[in-house]
Coordinates of N, CA, C and O in Angstrom, one line a residue:
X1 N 115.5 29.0 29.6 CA 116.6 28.1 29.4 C 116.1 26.8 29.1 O 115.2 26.3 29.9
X2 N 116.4 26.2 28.4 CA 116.0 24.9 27.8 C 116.7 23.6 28.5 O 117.9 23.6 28.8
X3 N 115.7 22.4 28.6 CA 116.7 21.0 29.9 C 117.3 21.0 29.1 O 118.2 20.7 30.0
X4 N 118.1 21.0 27.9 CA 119.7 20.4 27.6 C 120.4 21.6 28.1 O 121.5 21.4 28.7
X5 N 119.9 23.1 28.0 CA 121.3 23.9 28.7 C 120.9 24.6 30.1 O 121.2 25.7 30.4
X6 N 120.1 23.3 31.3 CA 120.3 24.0 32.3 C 121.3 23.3 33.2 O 121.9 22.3 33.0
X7 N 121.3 24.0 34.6 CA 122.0 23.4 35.4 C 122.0 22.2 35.7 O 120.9 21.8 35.9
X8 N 122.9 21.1 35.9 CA 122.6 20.0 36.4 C 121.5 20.3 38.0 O 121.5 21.1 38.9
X9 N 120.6 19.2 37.5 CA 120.0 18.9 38.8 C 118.5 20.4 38.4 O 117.5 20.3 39.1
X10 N 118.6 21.1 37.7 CA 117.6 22.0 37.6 C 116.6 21.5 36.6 O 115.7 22.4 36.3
X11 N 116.5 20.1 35.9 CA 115.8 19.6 35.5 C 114.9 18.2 36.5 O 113.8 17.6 36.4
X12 N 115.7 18.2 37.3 CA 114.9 17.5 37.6 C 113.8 18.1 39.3 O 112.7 17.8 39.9
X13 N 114.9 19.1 39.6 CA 113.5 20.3 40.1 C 112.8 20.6 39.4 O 111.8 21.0 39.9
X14 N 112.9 20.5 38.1 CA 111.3 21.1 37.7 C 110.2 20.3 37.8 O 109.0 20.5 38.2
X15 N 110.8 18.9 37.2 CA 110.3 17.8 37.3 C 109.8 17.5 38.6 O 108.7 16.9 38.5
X16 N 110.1 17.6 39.7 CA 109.5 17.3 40.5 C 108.2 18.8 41.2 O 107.1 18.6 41.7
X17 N 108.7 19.9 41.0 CA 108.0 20.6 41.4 C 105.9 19.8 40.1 O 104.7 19.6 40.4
X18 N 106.5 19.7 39.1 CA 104.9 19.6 38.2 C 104.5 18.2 39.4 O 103.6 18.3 40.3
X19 N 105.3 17.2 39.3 CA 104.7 16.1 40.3 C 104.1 16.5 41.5 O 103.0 16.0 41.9
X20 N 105.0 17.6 42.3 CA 104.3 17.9 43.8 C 102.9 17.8 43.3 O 102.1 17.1 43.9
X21 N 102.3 18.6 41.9 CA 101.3 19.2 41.9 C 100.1 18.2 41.8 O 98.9 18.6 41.8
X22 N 100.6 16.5 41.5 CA 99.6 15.8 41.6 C 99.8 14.9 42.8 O 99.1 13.9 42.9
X23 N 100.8 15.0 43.8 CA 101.4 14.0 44.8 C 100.5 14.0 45.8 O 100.1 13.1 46.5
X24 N 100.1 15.6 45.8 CA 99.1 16.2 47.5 C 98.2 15.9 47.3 O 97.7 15.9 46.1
X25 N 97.5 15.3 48.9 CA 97.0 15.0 49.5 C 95.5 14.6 48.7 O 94.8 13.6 48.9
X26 N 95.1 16.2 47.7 CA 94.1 16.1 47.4 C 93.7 16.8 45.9 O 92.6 17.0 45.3
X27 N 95.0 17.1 45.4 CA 94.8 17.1 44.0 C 94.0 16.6 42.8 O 93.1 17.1 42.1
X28 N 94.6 15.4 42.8 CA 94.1 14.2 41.9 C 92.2 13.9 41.9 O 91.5 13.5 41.0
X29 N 91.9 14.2 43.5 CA 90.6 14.1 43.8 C 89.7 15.2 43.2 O 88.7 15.2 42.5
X30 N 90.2 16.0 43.5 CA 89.6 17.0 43.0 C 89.5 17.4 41.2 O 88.4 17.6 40.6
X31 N 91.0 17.4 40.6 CA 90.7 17.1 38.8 C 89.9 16.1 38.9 O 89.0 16.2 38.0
X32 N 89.7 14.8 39.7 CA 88.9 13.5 38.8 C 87.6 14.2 38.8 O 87.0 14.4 37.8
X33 N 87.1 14.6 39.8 CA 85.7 15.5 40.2 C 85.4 16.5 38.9 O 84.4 16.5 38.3
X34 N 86.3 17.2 38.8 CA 86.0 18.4 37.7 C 86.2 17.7 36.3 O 86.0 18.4 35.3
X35 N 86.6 16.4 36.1 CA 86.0 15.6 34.9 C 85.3 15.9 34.1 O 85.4 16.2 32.9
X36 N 84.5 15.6 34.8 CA 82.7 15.9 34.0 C 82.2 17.3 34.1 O 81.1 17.3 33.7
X37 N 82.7 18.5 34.4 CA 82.4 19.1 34.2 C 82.3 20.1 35.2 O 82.2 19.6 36.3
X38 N 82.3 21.6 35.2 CA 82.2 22.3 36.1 C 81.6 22.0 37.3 O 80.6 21.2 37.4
X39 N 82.3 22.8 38.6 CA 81.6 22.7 39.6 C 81.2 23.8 40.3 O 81.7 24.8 39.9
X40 N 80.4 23.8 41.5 CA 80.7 24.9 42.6 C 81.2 24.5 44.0 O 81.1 23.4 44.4
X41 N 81.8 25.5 44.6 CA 83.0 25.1 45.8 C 82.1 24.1 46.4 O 82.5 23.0 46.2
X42 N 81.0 24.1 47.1 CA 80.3 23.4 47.9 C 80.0 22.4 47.2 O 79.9 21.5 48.0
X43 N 79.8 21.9 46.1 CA 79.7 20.2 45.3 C 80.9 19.8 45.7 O 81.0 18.8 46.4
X44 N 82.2 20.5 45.2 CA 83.3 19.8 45.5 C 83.3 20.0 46.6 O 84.4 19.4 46.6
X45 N 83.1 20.4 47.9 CA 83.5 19.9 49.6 C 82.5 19.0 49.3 O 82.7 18.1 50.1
X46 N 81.5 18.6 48.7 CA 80.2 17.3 49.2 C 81.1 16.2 48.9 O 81.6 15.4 49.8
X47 N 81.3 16.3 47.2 CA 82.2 15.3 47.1 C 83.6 14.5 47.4 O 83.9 13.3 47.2
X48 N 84.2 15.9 47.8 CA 85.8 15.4 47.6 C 86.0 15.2 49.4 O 86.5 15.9 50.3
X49 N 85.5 13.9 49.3 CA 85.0 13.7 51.4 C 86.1 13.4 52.1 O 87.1 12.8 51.8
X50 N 85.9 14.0 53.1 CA 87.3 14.2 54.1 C 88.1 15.7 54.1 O 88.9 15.9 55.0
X51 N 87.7 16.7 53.1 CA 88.8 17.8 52.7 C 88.1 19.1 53.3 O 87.2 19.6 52.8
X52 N 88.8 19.7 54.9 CA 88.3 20.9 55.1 C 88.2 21.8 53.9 O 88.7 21.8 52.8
X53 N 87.0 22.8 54.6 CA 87.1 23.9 53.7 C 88.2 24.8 53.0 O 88.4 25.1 51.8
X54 N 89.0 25.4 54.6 CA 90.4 25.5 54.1 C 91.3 25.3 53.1 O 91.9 26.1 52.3
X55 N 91.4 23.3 53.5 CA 92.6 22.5 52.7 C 91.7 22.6 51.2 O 92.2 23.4 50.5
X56 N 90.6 22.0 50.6 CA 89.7 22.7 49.6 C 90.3 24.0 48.7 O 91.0 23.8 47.7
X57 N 90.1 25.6 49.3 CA 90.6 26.7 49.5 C 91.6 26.5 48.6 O 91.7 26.8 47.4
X58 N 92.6 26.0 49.5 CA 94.1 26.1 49.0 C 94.6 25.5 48.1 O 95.6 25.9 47.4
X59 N 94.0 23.9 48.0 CA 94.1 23.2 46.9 C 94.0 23.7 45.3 O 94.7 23.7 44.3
X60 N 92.2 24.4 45.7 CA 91.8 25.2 44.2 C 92.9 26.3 44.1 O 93.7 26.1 43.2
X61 N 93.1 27.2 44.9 CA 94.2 28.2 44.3 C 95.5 27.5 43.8 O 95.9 27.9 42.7
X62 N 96.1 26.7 44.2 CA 97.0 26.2 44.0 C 96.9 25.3 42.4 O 97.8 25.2 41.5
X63 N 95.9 24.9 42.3 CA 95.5 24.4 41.0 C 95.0 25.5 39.9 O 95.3 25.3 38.7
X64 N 94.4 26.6 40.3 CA 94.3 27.5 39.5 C 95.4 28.3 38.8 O 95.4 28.7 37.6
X65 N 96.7 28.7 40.2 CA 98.1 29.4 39.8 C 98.8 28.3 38.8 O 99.8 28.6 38.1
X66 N 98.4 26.9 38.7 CA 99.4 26.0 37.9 C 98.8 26.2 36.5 O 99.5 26.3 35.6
X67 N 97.6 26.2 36.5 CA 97.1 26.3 35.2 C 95.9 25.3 34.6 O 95.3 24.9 33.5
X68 N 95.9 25.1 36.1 CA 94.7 23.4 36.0 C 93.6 23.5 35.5 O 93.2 23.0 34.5
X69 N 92.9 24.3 36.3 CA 91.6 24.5 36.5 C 91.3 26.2 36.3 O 92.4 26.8 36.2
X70 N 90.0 27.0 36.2 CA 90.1 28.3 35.8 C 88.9 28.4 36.9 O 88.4 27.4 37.4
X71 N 88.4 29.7 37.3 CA 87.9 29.6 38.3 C 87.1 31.0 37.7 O 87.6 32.1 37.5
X72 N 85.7 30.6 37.6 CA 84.8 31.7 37.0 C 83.4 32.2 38.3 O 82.6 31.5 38.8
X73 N 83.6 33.2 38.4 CA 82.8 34.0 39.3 C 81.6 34.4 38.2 O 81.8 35.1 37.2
X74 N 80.4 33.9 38.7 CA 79.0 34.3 38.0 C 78.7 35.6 38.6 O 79.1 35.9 39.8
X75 N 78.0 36.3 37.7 CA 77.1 37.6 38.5 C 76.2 37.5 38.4 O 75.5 37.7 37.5
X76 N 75.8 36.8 40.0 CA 74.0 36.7 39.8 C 74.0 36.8 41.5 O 75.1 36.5 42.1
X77 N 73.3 37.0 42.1 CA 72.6 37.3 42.9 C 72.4 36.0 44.1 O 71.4 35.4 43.6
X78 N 72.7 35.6 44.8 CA 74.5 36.0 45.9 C 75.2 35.6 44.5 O 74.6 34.9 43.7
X79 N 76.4 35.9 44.3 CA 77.3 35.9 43.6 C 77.6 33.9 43.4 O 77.2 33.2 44.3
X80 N 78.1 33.2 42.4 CA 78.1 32.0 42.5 C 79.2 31.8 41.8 O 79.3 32.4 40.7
X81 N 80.1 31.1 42.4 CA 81.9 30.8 41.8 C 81.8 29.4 41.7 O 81.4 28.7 42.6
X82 N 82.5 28.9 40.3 CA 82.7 27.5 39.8 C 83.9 27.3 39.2 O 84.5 28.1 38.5
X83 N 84.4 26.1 39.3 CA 85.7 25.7 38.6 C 85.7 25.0 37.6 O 84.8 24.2 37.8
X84 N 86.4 24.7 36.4 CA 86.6 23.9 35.4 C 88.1 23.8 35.0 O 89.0 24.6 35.4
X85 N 88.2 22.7 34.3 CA 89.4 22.1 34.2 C 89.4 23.1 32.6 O 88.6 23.5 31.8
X86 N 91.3 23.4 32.8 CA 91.7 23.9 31.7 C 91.8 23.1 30.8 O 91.4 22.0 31.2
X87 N 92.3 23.0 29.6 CA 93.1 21.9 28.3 C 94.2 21.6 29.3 O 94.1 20.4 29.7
X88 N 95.1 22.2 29.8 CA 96.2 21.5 30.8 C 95.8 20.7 31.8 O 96.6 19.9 32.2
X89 N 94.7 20.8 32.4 CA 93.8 19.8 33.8 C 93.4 18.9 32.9 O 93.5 17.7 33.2
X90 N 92.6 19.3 31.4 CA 92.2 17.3 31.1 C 93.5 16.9 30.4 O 93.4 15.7 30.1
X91 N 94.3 17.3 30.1 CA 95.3 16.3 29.7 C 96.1 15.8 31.0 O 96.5 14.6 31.0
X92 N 96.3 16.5 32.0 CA 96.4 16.1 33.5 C 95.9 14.6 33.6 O 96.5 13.5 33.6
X93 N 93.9 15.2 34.0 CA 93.3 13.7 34.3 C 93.2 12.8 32.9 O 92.7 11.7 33.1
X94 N 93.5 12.9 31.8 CA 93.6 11.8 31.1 C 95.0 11.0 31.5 O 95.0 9.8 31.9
X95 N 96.2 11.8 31.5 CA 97.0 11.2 32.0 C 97.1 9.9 33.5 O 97.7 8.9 33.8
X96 N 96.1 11.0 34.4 CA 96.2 10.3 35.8 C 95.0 9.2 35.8 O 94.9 8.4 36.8
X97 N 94.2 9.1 34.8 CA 92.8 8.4 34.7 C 93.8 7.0 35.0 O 94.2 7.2 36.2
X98 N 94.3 6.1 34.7 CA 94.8 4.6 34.8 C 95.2 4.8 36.2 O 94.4 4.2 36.8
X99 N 95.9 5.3 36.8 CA 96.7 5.6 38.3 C 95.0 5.7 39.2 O 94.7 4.8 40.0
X100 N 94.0 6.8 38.9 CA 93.1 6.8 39.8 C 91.8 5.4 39.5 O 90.7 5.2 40.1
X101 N 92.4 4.5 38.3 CA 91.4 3.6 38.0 C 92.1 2.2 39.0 O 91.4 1.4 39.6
X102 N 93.1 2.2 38.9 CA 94.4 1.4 39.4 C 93.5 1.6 41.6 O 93.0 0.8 42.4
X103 N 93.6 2.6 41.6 CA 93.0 2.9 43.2 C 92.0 2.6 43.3 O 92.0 1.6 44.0
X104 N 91.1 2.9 43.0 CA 89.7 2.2 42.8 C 89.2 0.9 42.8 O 88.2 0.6 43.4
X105 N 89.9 0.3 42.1 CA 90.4 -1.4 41.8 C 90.8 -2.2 43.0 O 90.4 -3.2 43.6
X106 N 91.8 -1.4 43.3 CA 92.6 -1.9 44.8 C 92.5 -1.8 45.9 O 93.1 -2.4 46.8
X107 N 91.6 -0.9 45.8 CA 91.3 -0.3 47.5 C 91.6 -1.7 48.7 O 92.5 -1.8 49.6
X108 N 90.9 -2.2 48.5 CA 90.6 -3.3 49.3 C 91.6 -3.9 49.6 O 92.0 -4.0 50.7
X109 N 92.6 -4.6 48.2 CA 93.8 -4.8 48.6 C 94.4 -4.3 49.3 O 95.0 -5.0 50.1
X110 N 94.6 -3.1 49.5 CA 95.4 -2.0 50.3 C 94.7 -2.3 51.4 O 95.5 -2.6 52.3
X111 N 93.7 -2.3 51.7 CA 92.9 -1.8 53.2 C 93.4 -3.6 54.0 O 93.9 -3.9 55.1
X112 N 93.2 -4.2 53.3 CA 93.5 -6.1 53.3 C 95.6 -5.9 53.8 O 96.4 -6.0 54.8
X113 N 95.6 -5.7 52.9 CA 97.4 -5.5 53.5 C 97.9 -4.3 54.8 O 99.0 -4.3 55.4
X114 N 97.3 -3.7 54.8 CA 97.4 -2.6 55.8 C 96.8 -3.2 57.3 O 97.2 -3.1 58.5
X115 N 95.8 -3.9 56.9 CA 95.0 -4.8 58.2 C 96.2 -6.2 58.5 O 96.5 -6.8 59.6
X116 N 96.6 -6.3 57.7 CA 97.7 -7.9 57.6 C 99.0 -7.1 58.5 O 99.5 -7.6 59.6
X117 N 99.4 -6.2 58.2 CA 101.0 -5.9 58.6 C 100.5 -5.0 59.9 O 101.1 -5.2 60.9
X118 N 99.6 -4.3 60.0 CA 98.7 -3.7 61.7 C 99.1 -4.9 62.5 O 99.8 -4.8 63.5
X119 N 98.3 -6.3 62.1 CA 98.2 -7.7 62.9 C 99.1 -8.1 63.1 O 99.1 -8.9 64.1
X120 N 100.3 -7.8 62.5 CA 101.8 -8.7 62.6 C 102.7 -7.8 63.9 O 103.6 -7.0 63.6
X121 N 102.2 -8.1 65.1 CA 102.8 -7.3 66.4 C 104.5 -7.3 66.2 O 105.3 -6.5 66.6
X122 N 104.9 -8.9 65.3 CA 106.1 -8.9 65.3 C 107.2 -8.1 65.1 O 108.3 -8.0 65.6
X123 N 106.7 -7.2 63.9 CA 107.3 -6.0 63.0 C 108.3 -5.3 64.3 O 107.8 -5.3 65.4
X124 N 109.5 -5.0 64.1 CA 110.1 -4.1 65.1 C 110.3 -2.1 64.0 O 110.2 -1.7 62.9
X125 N 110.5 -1.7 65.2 CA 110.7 0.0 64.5 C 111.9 -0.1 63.6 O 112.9 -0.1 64.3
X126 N 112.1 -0.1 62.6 CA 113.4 0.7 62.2 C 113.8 2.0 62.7 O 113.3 3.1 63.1
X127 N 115.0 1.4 62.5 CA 115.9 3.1 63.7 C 117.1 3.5 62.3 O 118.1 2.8 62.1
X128 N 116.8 4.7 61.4 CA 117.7 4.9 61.0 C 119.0 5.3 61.1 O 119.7 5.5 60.1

């Protein structure tokens, strides 16, 4: 069914379902990683710091079922499994390249304003 003849409101579920796929936690980290080029699971836990094995795990599947990344099993002796970004993952990180250059840039600002509004005891809770 095509967005002009679907249900109201079923376009923009879809829309948000592709977004979930770069929202979490550790998506984005992971395509900027597979950038440059294949990896194996253990490069990406070195690099992608902070991400159990697990959350890792489920990330790559979940990027694999989207169409992100492709996930190739070597036959060699112990066995060695690597990921690469599909044509849909680098148009992905080209797309997210400005947003993850944007973070990079800013950190500090962020870490600087996050330290500023921590200091301000004044703040009261909002009560919805």
């Amino acid at each position: 069914m095509s967005a002009a003849h679907s249900p109201a409101g079923a376009e923009t579920c879809d829309v948000r379902e592709a977004l979930d796929l770069i929202t979490d936690k550790w998506s984005l980290y992971i395509i900027s990683n597979l950038g440059g080029g294949p990896r194996r699971f253990n490069e990406l836990k070195r690099v992608v710091s902070g991400v159990t094995q697990r959350m890792l795990t489920v990330s790559l599947r979940r990027l694999e079922r989207d169409g992100v990344i492709i996930r190739t099993v070597h036959e060699l002796m112990p066995p060695r499994v690597s990921y690469r970004l599909t044509p849909l993952g680098s148009s992905l990180l080209q797309a997210a390249a400005p947003l993850i250059a944007w973070s990079s840039s800013h950190i500090s600002d962020i870490a600087d304003a996050r330290a500023s509004y921590d200091r301000d005891s004044s703040r009261s809770v909002d009560i919805a």
